[in-house]
Tab-separated table of C-alpha atoms in Angstrom:
chain	number	residue	atom	x	y	z
A	1445	MET	CA	-65.241	9.397	-29.043
A	1446	GLN	CA	-65.623	11.609	-25.999
A	1447	SER	CA	-65.884	10.888	-22.310
A	1448	ARG	CA	-69.127	11.907	-20.654
A	1449	ILE	CA	-70.791	11.285	-17.351
A	1450	LYS	CA	-74.035	9.418	-16.945
A	1451	GLY	CA	-76.998	11.248	-15.528
A	1452	GLY	CA	-75.822	14.877	-15.708
A	1453	LEU	CA	-73.033	17.266	-14.857
A	1454	PHE	CA	-72.649	16.305	-11.183
A	1455	GLN	CA	-73.465	12.603	-11.406
A	1456	GLY	CA	-71.126	10.657	-9.149
A	1457	VAL	CA	-70.102	13.594	-6.927
A	1458	ASP	CA	-69.546	12.466	-3.343
A	1459	PHE	CA	-72.110	14.765	-1.715
A	1460	LEU	CA	-71.216	13.438	1.737
A	1461	ALA	CA	-67.679	14.778	1.259
A	1462	VAL	CA	-69.177	18.098	0.169
A	1463	LEU	CA	-71.370	18.134	3.290
A	1464	TYR	CA	-68.367	17.434	5.556
A	1465	TYR	CA	-66.474	20.226	3.816
A	1466	LEU	CA	-69.299	22.712	4.340
A	1467	LEU	CA	-69.581	21.790	8.018
A	1468	LEU	CA	-65.821	22.182	8.495
A	1469	VAL	CA	-65.829	25.559	6.773
A	1470	ALA	CA	-68.762	26.653	8.940
A	1471	ALA	CA	-66.861	25.569	12.065
A	1472	GLY	CA	-63.835	27.503	10.823
A	1473	CYS	CA	-65.880	30.645	10.251
A	1474	ILE	CA	-67.308	30.380	13.771
A	1475	CYS	CA	-63.805	30.022	15.264
A	1476	ILE	CA	-62.351	32.897	13.244
A	1477	THR	CA	-65.321	35.133	14.113
A	1478	ALA	CA	-64.830	34.438	17.824
A	1479	ALA	CA	-61.059	34.904	17.528
A	1480	SER	CA	-61.170	38.275	15.753
A	1481	PHE	CA	-64.448	39.818	16.939
A	1482	ASP	CA	-63.939	43.116	18.760
A	1483	GLU	CA	-66.803	44.414	20.900
A	1484	GLU	CA	-65.437	47.952	20.726
A	1485	THR	CA	-65.669	48.063	16.942
A	1486	ALA	CA	-69.016	49.524	15.943
A	1487	ASP	CA	-69.114	48.114	12.414
A	1488	PHE	CA	-69.500	44.328	12.571
A	1489	PHE	CA	-69.032	44.089	8.796
A	1490	ALA	CA	-65.849	46.169	8.574
A	1491	PHE	CA	-63.366	44.671	6.117
A	1492	SER	CA	-60.609	45.014	8.707
A	1493	HIS	CA	-62.032	41.995	10.565
A	1494	PHE	CA	-60.367	38.686	9.773
A	1495	TYR	CA	-63.717	36.914	9.722
A	1496	ILE	CA	-65.091	39.195	6.977
A	1497	LYS	CA	-62.033	38.483	4.846
A	1498	GLN	CA	-62.454	34.757	5.493
A	1499	TYR	CA	-66.137	34.885	4.493
A	1500	MET	CA	-65.102	36.477	1.211
A	1501	TRP	CA	-62.438	33.848	0.616
A	1502	VAL	CA	-64.894	31.057	1.358
A	1503	THR	CA	-67.256	32.497	-1.253
A	1504	ALA	CA	-64.543	33.087	-3.847
A	1505	VAL	CA	-62.983	29.627	-3.628
A	1506	LEU	CA	-66.293	27.992	-4.510
A	1507	VAL	CA	-65.689	29.153	-8.082
A	1508	VAL	CA	-62.206	27.620	-8.023
A	1509	ALA	CA	-63.539	24.360	-6.615
A	1510	LEU	CA	-66.243	24.220	-9.299
A	1511	VAL	CA	-63.721	24.725	-12.127
A	1512	VAL	CA	-61.398	22.081	-10.684
A	1513	LEU	CA	-64.311	19.702	-10.239
A	1514	LEU	CA	-65.528	19.966	-13.833
A	1515	LEU	CA	-62.118	19.941	-15.534
A	1516	ASP	CA	-61.331	16.650	-17.230
A	1517	VAL	CA	-58.877	14.694	-15.080
A	1518	ARG	CA	-56.760	14.003	-18.164
A	1519	TYR	CA	-55.654	17.646	-18.099
A	1520	TYR	CA	-54.240	17.105	-14.614
A	1521	HIS	CA	-52.126	14.280	-15.974
A	1522	MET	CA	-51.021	16.312	-18.994
A	1523	TRP	CA	-50.099	19.463	-17.055
A	1524	ALA	CA	-48.569	17.784	-13.989
A	1525	TYR	CA	-44.910	18.240	-14.966
A	1526	PRO	CA	-45.213	21.754	-16.484
A	1527	LEU	CA	-47.054	23.028	-13.383
A	1528	TYR	CA	-44.437	21.439	-11.115
A	1529	ILE	CA	-41.545	23.052	-13.022
A	1530	ILE	CA	-43.263	26.455	-13.024
A	1531	GLY	CA	-43.882	26.125	-9.289
A	1532	ILE	CA	-40.234	25.324	-8.547
A	1533	VAL	CA	-39.037	28.270	-10.645
A	1534	VAL	CA	-41.415	30.627	-8.817
A	1535	MET	CA	-40.249	29.299	-5.429
A	1536	ILE	CA	-36.620	29.947	-6.391
A	1537	GLY	CA	-37.619	33.485	-7.363
A	1538	VAL	CA	-39.377	33.979	-4.030
A	1539	LEU	CA	-36.290	32.723	-2.200
A	1540	ILE	CA	-34.247	35.414	-3.971
A	1541	ALA	CA	-36.634	38.366	-3.978
A	1542	GLY	CA	-39.674	37.413	-1.924
A	1543	LYS	CA	-41.353	39.296	0.904
A	1544	GLU	CA	-40.539	38.207	4.459
A	1545	VAL	CA	-43.553	37.795	6.754
A	1546	ASN	CA	-43.229	36.464	10.327
A	1547	GLY	CA	-39.679	35.358	9.611
A	1548	ALA	CA	-40.571	33.343	6.475
A	1549	LYS	CA	-39.358	34.677	3.126
A	1550	SER	CA	-42.086	32.905	1.198
A	1551	TRP	CA	-44.508	35.589	0.021
A	1552	ILE	CA	-45.173	37.646	-3.105
A	1553	GLU	CA	-46.821	41.034	-2.641
A	1554	LEU	CA	-49.113	42.353	-5.386
A	1555	GLY	CA	-50.384	45.621	-3.949
A	1556	SER	CA	-52.508	44.720	-0.926
A	1557	LEU	CA	-52.671	41.055	-1.984
A	1558	ARG	CA	-50.201	38.547	-0.593
A	1559	ILE	CA	-49.617	35.219	-2.323
A	1560	GLN	CA	-47.673	32.301	-0.862
A	1561	PRO	CA	-46.504	30.232	-3.867
A	1562	VAL	CA	-45.673	27.158	-1.775
A	1563	GLU	CA	-49.403	26.621	-1.211
A	1564	PHE	CA	-49.952	26.169	-4.940
A	1565	VAL	CA	-46.752	24.146	-5.299
A	1566	LYS	CA	-48.400	21.601	-2.993
A	1567	ILE	CA	-50.987	20.967	-5.713
A	1568	ALA	CA	-48.282	20.734	-8.381
A	1569	THR	CA	-46.276	18.308	-6.233
A	1570	ALA	CA	-49.315	16.086	-5.712
A	1571	LEU	CA	-49.955	16.030	-9.472
A	1572	ALA	CA	-46.325	15.336	-10.413
A	1573	LEU	CA	-46.026	12.596	-7.792
A	1574	ALA	CA	-49.222	10.932	-9.019
A	1575	ARG	CA	-48.011	11.028	-12.617
A	1576	VAL	CA	-44.650	9.447	-11.739
A	1577	MET	CA	-46.174	6.713	-9.596
A	1578	SER	CA	-49.011	5.955	-12.030
A	1579	ASN	CA	-46.576	5.196	-14.842
A	1580	TYR	CA	-46.869	1.556	-15.908
A	1581	SER	CA	-43.096	1.104	-15.619
A	1582	PHE	CA	-42.996	2.400	-12.020
A	1583	SER	CA	-41.958	-0.168	-9.421
A	1584	ILE	CA	-41.934	0.390	-5.688
A	1585	ASN	CA	-39.027	-2.063	-5.461
A	1586	ARG	CA	-36.782	-0.228	-7.931
A	1587	PHE	CA	-34.306	2.182	-6.351
A	1588	GLY	CA	-34.320	4.547	-9.327
A	1589	ASP	CA	-38.087	4.988	-9.134
A	1590	LEU	CA	-37.938	5.636	-5.389
A	1591	LEU	CA	-35.219	8.206	-6.047
A	1592	ARG	CA	-37.462	10.015	-8.558
A	1593	VAL	CA	-40.212	10.205	-5.955
A	1594	GLY	CA	-37.730	11.518	-3.389
A	1595	VAL	CA	-36.500	14.216	-5.794
A	1596	ILE	CA	-40.025	15.379	-6.691
A	1597	VAL	CA	-40.950	15.807	-3.030
A	1598	GLY	CA	-37.481	16.789	-1.815
A	1599	ILE	CA	-36.888	19.818	-4.070
A	1600	PRO	CA	-39.915	21.864	-2.907
A	1601	MET	CA	-39.290	20.679	0.670
A	1602	LEU	CA	-35.721	22.001	0.554
A	1603	LEU	CA	-36.761	25.313	-0.993
A	1604	THR	CA	-39.501	25.729	1.610
A	1605	ILE	CA	-37.118	25.060	4.481
A	1606	LEU	CA	-34.634	27.554	2.982
A	1607	GLN	CA	-37.474	30.086	3.007
A	1608	ASN	CA	-37.737	29.416	6.764
A	1609	ASP	CA	-41.241	27.969	6.390
A	1610	THR	CA	-40.780	24.713	8.312
A	1611	GLY	CA	-44.500	23.987	8.581
A	1612	SER	CA	-45.051	23.909	4.813
A	1613	GLY	CA	-41.925	21.776	4.402
A	1614	ILE	CA	-43.321	19.194	6.809
A	1615	VAL	CA	-46.657	19.227	4.952
A	1616	LEU	CA	-44.877	18.488	1.671
A	1617	GLY	CA	-43.144	15.558	3.356
A	1618	ALA	CA	-46.578	14.003	3.920
A	1619	PHE	CA	-46.720	13.083	0.231
A	1620	LEU	CA	-44.018	10.458	0.880
A	1621	PHE	CA	-46.582	8.412	2.805
A	1622	VAL	CA	-48.079	7.522	-0.579
A	1623	LEU	CA	-45.151	5.109	-0.964
A	1624	TYR	CA	-46.507	3.059	1.911
A	1625	ARG	CA	-49.933	2.964	0.321
A	1626	GLU	CA	-48.347	1.830	-2.960
A	1627	GLY	CA	-46.759	-1.178	-1.269
A	1628	LEU	CA	-43.482	-0.046	0.295
A	1629	ASN	CA	-42.610	-2.583	2.983
A	1630	LYS	CA	-43.840	-1.322	6.355
A	1631	TRP	CA	-40.671	-2.596	7.993
A	1632	LEU	CA	-38.766	-0.148	5.820
A	1633	CYS	CA	-41.151	2.734	6.599
A	1634	ILE	CA	-41.069	2.125	10.356
A	1635	PRO	CA	-37.267	2.308	10.804
A	1636	ILE	CA	-37.132	5.506	8.750
A	1637	LEU	CA	-39.715	7.100	11.037
A	1638	LEU	CA	-37.984	5.757	14.140
A	1639	ILE	CA	-34.606	7.060	13.019
A	1640	ALA	CA	-36.129	10.474	12.231
A	1641	ALA	CA	-37.604	10.544	15.739
A	1642	LEU	CA	-34.269	9.383	17.130
A	1643	PHE	CA	-32.473	12.395	15.691
A	1644	ILE	CA	-35.043	14.751	17.211
A	1645	VAL	CA	-34.260	13.378	20.678
A	1646	SER	CA	-30.550	12.878	19.941
A	1647	PHE	CA	-29.746	15.823	22.213
A	1648	LEU	CA	-30.848	13.675	25.153
A	1649	LEU	CA	-28.770	10.617	24.178
A	1650	THR	CA	-25.119	9.722	24.440
A	1651	PRO	CA	-23.349	8.698	21.178
A	1652	MET	CA	-23.176	5.115	22.464
A	1653	THR	CA	-26.913	4.953	23.137
A	1654	LEU	CA	-27.658	6.438	19.725
A	1655	LEU	CA	-25.385	3.906	17.980
A	1656	VAL	CA	-26.908	0.926	19.804
A	1657	LEU	CA	-30.453	2.088	19.004
A	1658	LEU	CA	-29.589	2.578	15.320
A	1659	ILE	CA	-28.119	-0.939	15.104
A	1660	LEU	CA	-31.138	-2.462	16.839
A	1661	ILE	CA	-33.645	-0.578	14.671
A	1662	CYS	CA	-31.964	-1.633	11.423
A	1663	VAL	CA	-31.323	-5.268	12.378
A	1664	VAL	CA	-34.730	-5.886	13.970
A	1665	SER	CA	-36.533	-4.230	11.042
A	1666	GLU	CA	-34.622	-6.384	8.555
A	1667	ALA	CA	-35.436	-9.484	10.603
A	1668	MET	CA	-39.117	-8.543	10.537
A	1669	MET	CA	-38.923	-8.255	6.743
A	1670	ASN	CA	-37.095	-11.527	6.091
A	1671	GLY	CA	-37.978	-13.556	9.177
A	1672	ARG	CA	-34.507	-14.947	9.919
A	1673	TRP	CA	-34.253	-14.148	13.598
A	1674	ARG	CA	-31.665	-16.671	14.712
A	1675	SER	CA	-28.889	-15.467	12.402
A	1676	ARG	CA	-29.697	-11.825	13.287
A	1677	ILE	CA	-29.411	-12.530	17.010
A	1678	VAL	CA	-26.071	-14.226	16.345
A	1679	TYR	CA	-24.967	-11.170	14.351
A	1680	LEU	CA	-25.878	-8.779	17.204
A	1681	ALA	CA	-24.110	-10.977	19.751
A	1682	SER	CA	-21.032	-11.108	17.510
A	1683	LEU	CA	-20.926	-7.338	17.240
A	1684	ALA	CA	-21.170	-6.937	21.020
A	1685	LEU	CA	-18.508	-9.562	21.723
A	1686	SER	CA	-16.147	-8.229	19.032
A	1687	ALA	CA	-16.526	-4.665	20.357
A	1688	ILE	CA	-15.693	-5.784	23.922
A	1689	VAL	CA	-12.663	-7.773	22.748
A	1690	LEU	CA	-11.366	-4.926	20.558
A	1691	SER	CA	-11.849	-2.345	23.308
A	1692	SER	CA	-10.077	-4.556	25.860
A	1693	PHE	CA	-7.193	-5.314	23.504
A	1694	MET	CA	-6.666	-1.667	22.565
A	1695	GLY	CA	-6.894	-0.747	26.239
A	1696	LEU	CA	-3.851	-2.925	26.866
A	1697	ILE	CA	-1.656	-1.776	23.990
A	1698	ALA	CA	-2.847	1.858	23.583
A	1699	PRO	CA	-4.958	3.000	26.541
A	1700	GLY	CA	-7.517	5.684	25.787
A	1701	THR	CA	-7.459	5.306	21.992
A	1702	MET	CA	-10.421	2.961	21.549
A	1703	ASP	CA	-13.325	3.131	23.961
A	1704	ILE	CA	-16.366	0.853	23.718
A	1705	TYR	CA	-18.234	3.328	21.451
A	1706	ARG	CA	-15.422	3.508	18.891
A	1707	SER	CA	-14.943	-0.241	19.117
A	1708	LEU	CA	-18.611	-0.988	18.409
A	1709	LEU	CA	-18.681	1.507	15.545
A	1710	THR	CA	-15.507	0.013	14.056
A	1711	VAL	CA	-16.639	-3.614	14.143
A	1712	THR	CA	-20.091	-2.662	12.818
A	1713	LEU	CA	-18.680	-0.799	9.843
A	1714	ALA	CA	-16.137	-3.565	9.244
A	1715	SER	CA	-18.944	-6.125	9.130
A	1716	LEU	CA	-20.869	-4.320	6.399
A	1717	PRO	CA	-18.880	-5.766	3.433
A	1718	ILE	CA	-19.572	-9.257	4.794
A	1719	VAL	CA	-23.240	-8.324	5.200
A	1720	ALA	CA	-23.313	-7.074	1.587
A	1721	VAL	CA	-21.843	-10.341	0.275
A	1722	TYR	CA	-24.351	-12.338	2.320
A	1723	ALA	CA	-27.227	-10.234	0.988
A	1724	TYR	CA	-26.066	-10.726	-2.602
A	1725	ARG	CA	-25.659	-14.486	-2.241
A	1726	THR	CA	-29.035	-14.961	-0.538
A	1727	ARG	CA	-30.748	-12.392	-2.795
A	1728	LEU	CA	-32.127	-10.541	0.228
A	1729	MET	CA	-31.939	-6.977	-1.064
A	1730	ASN	CA	-33.728	-5.673	2.035
A	1731	ILE	CA	-30.482	-6.267	3.917
A	1732	LEU	CA	-28.677	-3.861	1.596
A	1733	LEU	CA	-31.418	-1.275	2.106
A	1734	MET	CA	-31.109	-1.449	5.880
A	1735	ALA	CA	-27.294	-1.404	5.696
A	1736	GLY	CA	-27.464	1.679	3.503
A	1737	LEU	CA	-29.939	3.295	5.906
A	1738	PHE	CA	-27.546	2.639	8.794
A	1739	VAL	CA	-24.566	4.154	6.943
A	1740	VAL	CA	-26.531	7.255	5.940
A	1741	SER	CA	-27.819	7.642	9.501
A	1742	MET	CA	-24.346	7.366	10.988
A	1743	ALA	CA	-23.006	9.851	8.466
A	1744	PHE	CA	-25.788	12.241	9.473
A	1745	VAL	CA	-25.144	11.940	13.228
A	1746	PRO	CA	-22.177	14.358	13.278
A	1747	ALA	CA	-24.253	16.825	11.259
A	1748	THR	CA	-27.081	17.066	13.787
A	1749	ASP	CA	-25.172	19.418	16.079
A	1750	TYR	CA	-24.119	21.572	13.117
A	1751	ILE	CA	-27.681	21.739	11.773
A	1752	PHE	CA	-29.020	22.615	15.211
A	1753	GLU	CA	-26.425	25.306	15.917
A	1754	SER	CA	-25.910	26.817	12.448
A	1755	VAL	CA	-28.967	26.085	10.299
A	1756	LEU	CA	-31.941	26.304	12.661
A	1757	LYS	CA	-33.101	29.731	13.771
A	1758	PRO	CA	-32.950	30.554	17.516
A	1759	HIS	CA	-36.733	30.223	17.917
A	1760	GLN	CA	-36.641	26.805	16.178
A	1761	GLN	CA	-33.872	25.671	18.526
A	1762	GLU	CA	-35.876	26.795	21.528
A	1763	ARG	CA	-38.987	24.990	20.296
A	1764	ILE	CA	-37.099	21.709	20.022
A	1765	LEU	CA	-35.431	22.125	23.410
A	1766	SER	CA	-38.749	23.103	24.978
A	1767	TYR	CA	-40.498	20.101	23.465
A	1768	LEU	CA	-37.783	17.814	24.856
A	1769	GLY	CA	-38.091	19.451	28.275
A	1770	ILE	CA	-34.520	20.772	28.243
A	1771	VAL	CA	-35.621	24.399	28.644
A	1772	ASP	CA	-38.702	25.794	30.379
A	1773	LYS	CA	-39.780	29.338	29.525
A	1774	PRO	CA	-43.451	29.865	30.486
A	1775	GLN	CA	-43.327	33.499	29.367
A	1776	GLY	CA	-41.103	32.808	26.380
A	1777	ILE	CA	-41.145	30.047	23.798
A	1778	ASP	CA	-43.660	28.001	25.840
A	1779	TYR	CA	-46.164	30.849	26.104
A	1780	ASN	CA	-48.287	29.971	23.051
A	1781	VAL	CA	-48.766	26.332	23.961
A	1782	ASN	CA	-49.337	27.071	27.662
A	1783	GLN	CA	-52.047	29.630	26.902
A	1784	SER	CA	-53.611	27.277	24.395
A	1785	LYS	CA	-53.796	24.515	27.016
A	1786	ILE	CA	-55.309	26.928	29.536
A	1787	ALA	CA	-57.945	28.030	27.013
A	1788	ILE	CA	-58.887	24.464	26.066
A	1789	GLY	CA	-58.901	23.294	29.678
A	1790	SER	CA	-61.018	26.211	30.865
A	1791	GLY	CA	-63.715	25.281	28.355
A	1792	GLY	CA	-64.621	22.168	30.323
A	1793	LEU	CA	-67.097	19.721	28.823
A	1794	PHE	CA	-69.411	22.046	26.897
A	1795	GLY	CA	-67.483	25.328	26.808
A	1796	LYS	CA	-68.274	28.893	27.847
A	1797	GLY	CA	-70.436	29.739	24.853
A	1798	PHE	CA	-69.970	31.628	21.603
A	1799	LEU	CA	-67.960	34.865	22.068
A	1800	GLN	CA	-67.678	34.156	25.813
A	1801	GLY	CA	-64.127	32.814	25.923
A	1802	THR	CA	-62.066	35.028	28.206
A	1803	GLN	CA	-58.684	33.670	27.124
A	1804	ILE	CA	-59.640	34.428	23.541
A	1805	LYS	CA	-61.462	37.717	24.144
A	1806	TYR	CA	-58.600	39.256	26.101
A	1807	ASN	CA	-55.907	38.073	23.672
A	1808	PHE	CA	-54.066	35.682	25.969
A	1809	VAL	CA	-53.782	33.120	23.111
A	1810	PRO	CA	-51.429	34.281	20.326
A	1811	GLU	CA	-52.184	33.342	16.696
A	1812	LYS	CA	-55.690	32.391	17.813
A	1813	HIS	CA	-57.154	32.852	14.331
A	1814	THR	CA	-54.446	30.820	12.531
A	1815	ASP	CA	-52.311	28.025	14.023
A	1816	PHE	CA	-54.132	27.939	17.384
A	1817	ALA	CA	-57.689	28.231	16.081
A	1818	ILE	CA	-58.739	24.997	17.770
A	1819	ALA	CA	-58.017	26.623	21.140
A	1820	VAL	CA	-60.937	28.964	20.382
A	1821	LEU	CA	-63.175	25.968	19.783
A	1822	GLY	CA	-61.959	24.293	22.975
A	1823	GLU	CA	-62.701	27.285	25.195
A	1824	GLU	CA	-66.059	28.279	23.723
A	1825	TRP	CA	-67.457	24.843	22.814
A	1826	GLY	CA	-65.563	22.623	25.235
A	1827	PHE	CA	-64.464	19.008	24.957
A	1828	ALA	CA	-67.735	18.147	23.186
A	1829	GLY	CA	-67.051	20.719	20.473
A	1830	CYS	CA	-63.471	19.486	19.970
A	1831	MET	CA	-64.625	15.871	19.713
A	1832	ALA	CA	-67.321	16.878	17.228
A	1833	LEU	CA	-64.659	18.576	15.092
A	1834	VAL	CA	-62.311	15.560	15.278
A	1835	THR	CA	-65.210	13.276	14.312
A	1836	LEU	CA	-66.010	15.534	11.378
A	1837	PHE	CA	-62.377	15.411	10.233
A	1838	CYS	CA	-62.422	11.597	10.479
A	1839	LEU	CA	-65.562	11.424	8.327
A	1840	PHE	CA	-63.988	13.822	5.834
A	1841	LEU	CA	-60.841	11.665	5.602
A	1842	CYS	CA	-62.943	8.511	5.241
A	1843	ALA	CA	-64.723	10.098	2.281
A	1844	ILE	CA	-61.362	10.766	0.591
A	1845	TYR	CA	-60.214	7.228	1.404
A	1846	ASN	CA	-63.314	5.842	-0.320
A	1847	THR	CA	-62.283	7.723	-3.457
A	1848	VAL	CA	-58.744	6.289	-3.204
A	1849	ARG	CA	-60.182	2.791	-2.897
A	1850	ASP	CA	-62.790	3.075	-5.652
A	1851	ALA	CA	-60.878	5.092	-8.275
A	1852	LYS	CA	-60.812	3.340	-11.637
A	1853	ASP	CA	-57.367	4.481	-12.775
A	1854	ARG	CA	-53.996	4.461	-11.070
A	1855	PHE	CA	-53.313	8.162	-11.596
A	1856	GLY	CA	-56.562	9.190	-9.911
A	1857	SER	CA	-56.106	6.745	-7.070
A	1858	THR	CA	-52.522	7.859	-6.385
A	1859	LEU	CA	-53.490	11.523	-6.624
A	1860	ALA	CA	-56.355	11.070	-4.152
A	1861	ALA	CA	-54.029	9.129	-1.821
A	1862	GLY	CA	-51.540	11.997	-1.810
A	1863	ILE	CA	-54.314	14.453	-0.968
A	1864	PHE	CA	-55.534	12.140	1.816
A	1865	PHE	CA	-52.110	12.145	3.486
A	1866	TYR	CA	-51.799	15.909	2.911
A	1867	PHE	CA	-54.926	16.581	4.972
A	1868	PHE	CA	-54.269	13.794	7.495
A	1869	TRP	CA	-50.780	15.024	8.329
A	1870	GLN	CA	-51.850	18.647	8.796
A	1871	ILE	CA	-54.717	17.657	11.091
A	1872	ILE	CA	-52.517	15.391	13.241
A	1873	VAL	CA	-49.627	17.856	13.546
A	1874	ASN	CA	-51.770	20.940	14.205
A	1875	ILE	CA	-53.890	19.336	16.911
A	1876	GLY	CA	-50.807	17.718	18.472
A	1877	MET	CA	-49.024	21.070	18.385
A	1878	VAL	CA	-51.872	22.992	20.021
A	1879	VAL	CA	-52.108	20.579	22.970
A	1880	GLY	CA	-48.331	20.291	23.390
A	1881	LEU	CA	-47.844	16.753	22.032
A	1882	MET	CA	-45.729	18.009	19.114
A	1883	PRO	CA	-43.330	20.924	18.638
A	1884	VAL	CA	-44.801	24.188	17.371
A	1885	VAL	CA	-43.991	24.393	13.654
A	1886	GLY	CA	-46.457	26.930	12.288
A	1887	MET	CA	-48.986	24.667	10.569
A	1888	PRO	CA	-52.631	25.752	10.103
A	1889	LEU	CA	-55.637	23.480	10.567
A	1890	PRO	CA	-57.382	22.853	7.205
A	1891	PHE	CA	-60.657	24.767	6.742
A	1892	ILE	CA	-60.519	26.021	10.349
A	1893	SER	CA	-57.547	28.402	10.427
A	1894	TYR	CA	-57.640	31.811	8.756
A	1895	GLY	CA	-55.915	32.167	5.395
A	1896	GLY	CA	-57.075	32.771	1.849
A	1897	ASN	CA	-54.189	30.998	0.098
A	1898	ALA	CA	-54.599	27.864	2.210
A	1899	MET	CA	-58.386	27.899	1.797
A	1900	MET	CA	-58.092	28.136	-1.976
A	1901	VAL	CA	-55.573	25.291	-2.168
A	1902	ASN	CA	-57.557	23.073	0.218
A	1903	CYS	CA	-60.740	23.596	-1.798
A	1904	ALA	CA	-58.898	22.936	-5.054
A	1905	LEU	CA	-57.519	19.671	-3.666
A	1906	LEU	CA	-60.980	18.659	-2.490
A	1907	GLY	CA	-62.296	19.506	-5.953
A	1908	ILE	CA	-59.680	17.184	-7.457
A	1909	VAL	CA	-60.768	14.364	-5.147
A	1910	LEU	CA	-64.412	14.899	-6.122
A	1911	ASN	CA	-63.347	14.952	-9.771
A	1912	VAL	CA	-61.604	11.595	-9.387
A	1913	SER	CA	-64.675	10.267	-7.599
A	1914	MET	CA	-66.930	11.358	-10.486
A	1915	ARG	CA	-64.768	9.528	-13.036
A	1916	ARG	CA	-65.931	6.231	-11.624
A	1917	PHE	CA	-69.024	6.825	-13.727
A	1918	VAL	CA	-67.291	7.872	-16.931
A	1919	PHE	CA	-67.947	5.697	-19.951
A	1920	LYS	CA	-67.003	5.819	-23.581
A	1921	GLY	CA	-69.658	6.628	-26.057
């Protein structure tokens, strides 16, 4: 018995999603044309132009998208692990003997063709993650299963960061949001995000402030999960009182050995065995999770300075410090974002018109055809053009969400959910980066920024979503 689709080869395809894709690609081609067009070049169709290369990629990836669309989704399930393993092996090889481009050792050169394996590993990671989480024995409440998910996403993330490609590493991290969609308690997700944000701004905080915030985040989040506020307030008050008493006592017998920070840290750590016993007796395992999160966070605190000074590259350090407002270099690390803001702001409500953007034409905006492509749109098409693009992205994401909601099998639903968060995260970070709301991390805008590898992967992922959507109409016959 074979699976077939009612009504023809493309029955069930979400043609609205296809329409949104085509409009986004058209907008991208317009932006890249404006960003790379040179009035002094006589030949408009010269292959040296970025927009001509992008047009060719757009045409070529249609074949890839068609193959991915028509391939039986069962093959994705079957080949998920082999493709993931092959991808990891290739990434290790690139880390050892890859080509360095713009500071990132993440490329393979085949003559004039450059391939970035991490782009294709994103597909393999999405497939492997969907296969793990679609297993009937998988439980969102089982630590071992969560660890497997963390390993699948964490290995390519680590390799990507070691290749000095922070942007791709952050994109891979977006797949972890699938855990929330699968039922991970939001009051566990929120403290993890808050603690991650806390470490980014840790350079602005004293150790005492950081410790107090960590305690409050963990205790309040646990109280939100279990709803026992009174005992948690008593616990916080006990920690504060015990820290004051210990600090005062040590100040009398050994002045200078135990300040209020060390006292609070000591009594907090000393209380954890009691907390563990209480959690076991009341069967509130969320308490153990939050206690473990606190311990890991505190263990990581001393490492933040080391990571900042010894692991991050100088330009990455400057980006963080600039984002936090600690350094201000208008002609240095802040130049890209400042010029991007000027370009977008100068566009006004309806923009200056196609090929009329002065900031773009005279090359004031760096990376205008890649990471800062939306600045081109802002200057030439104005606020109205930017809002039209954001609306189009929202409609595109809604189309993927509909597939997640309506998918008939868990593998397809989880796979589509991972792809949804993949696109969502890139859109949010890139737009936030271009307008200065987020640090610059080198992340392109899907379908808008120049890049053949990214275009091929994005189209393949869209093809997978459309494939999952079509399977709603599969029947046995």
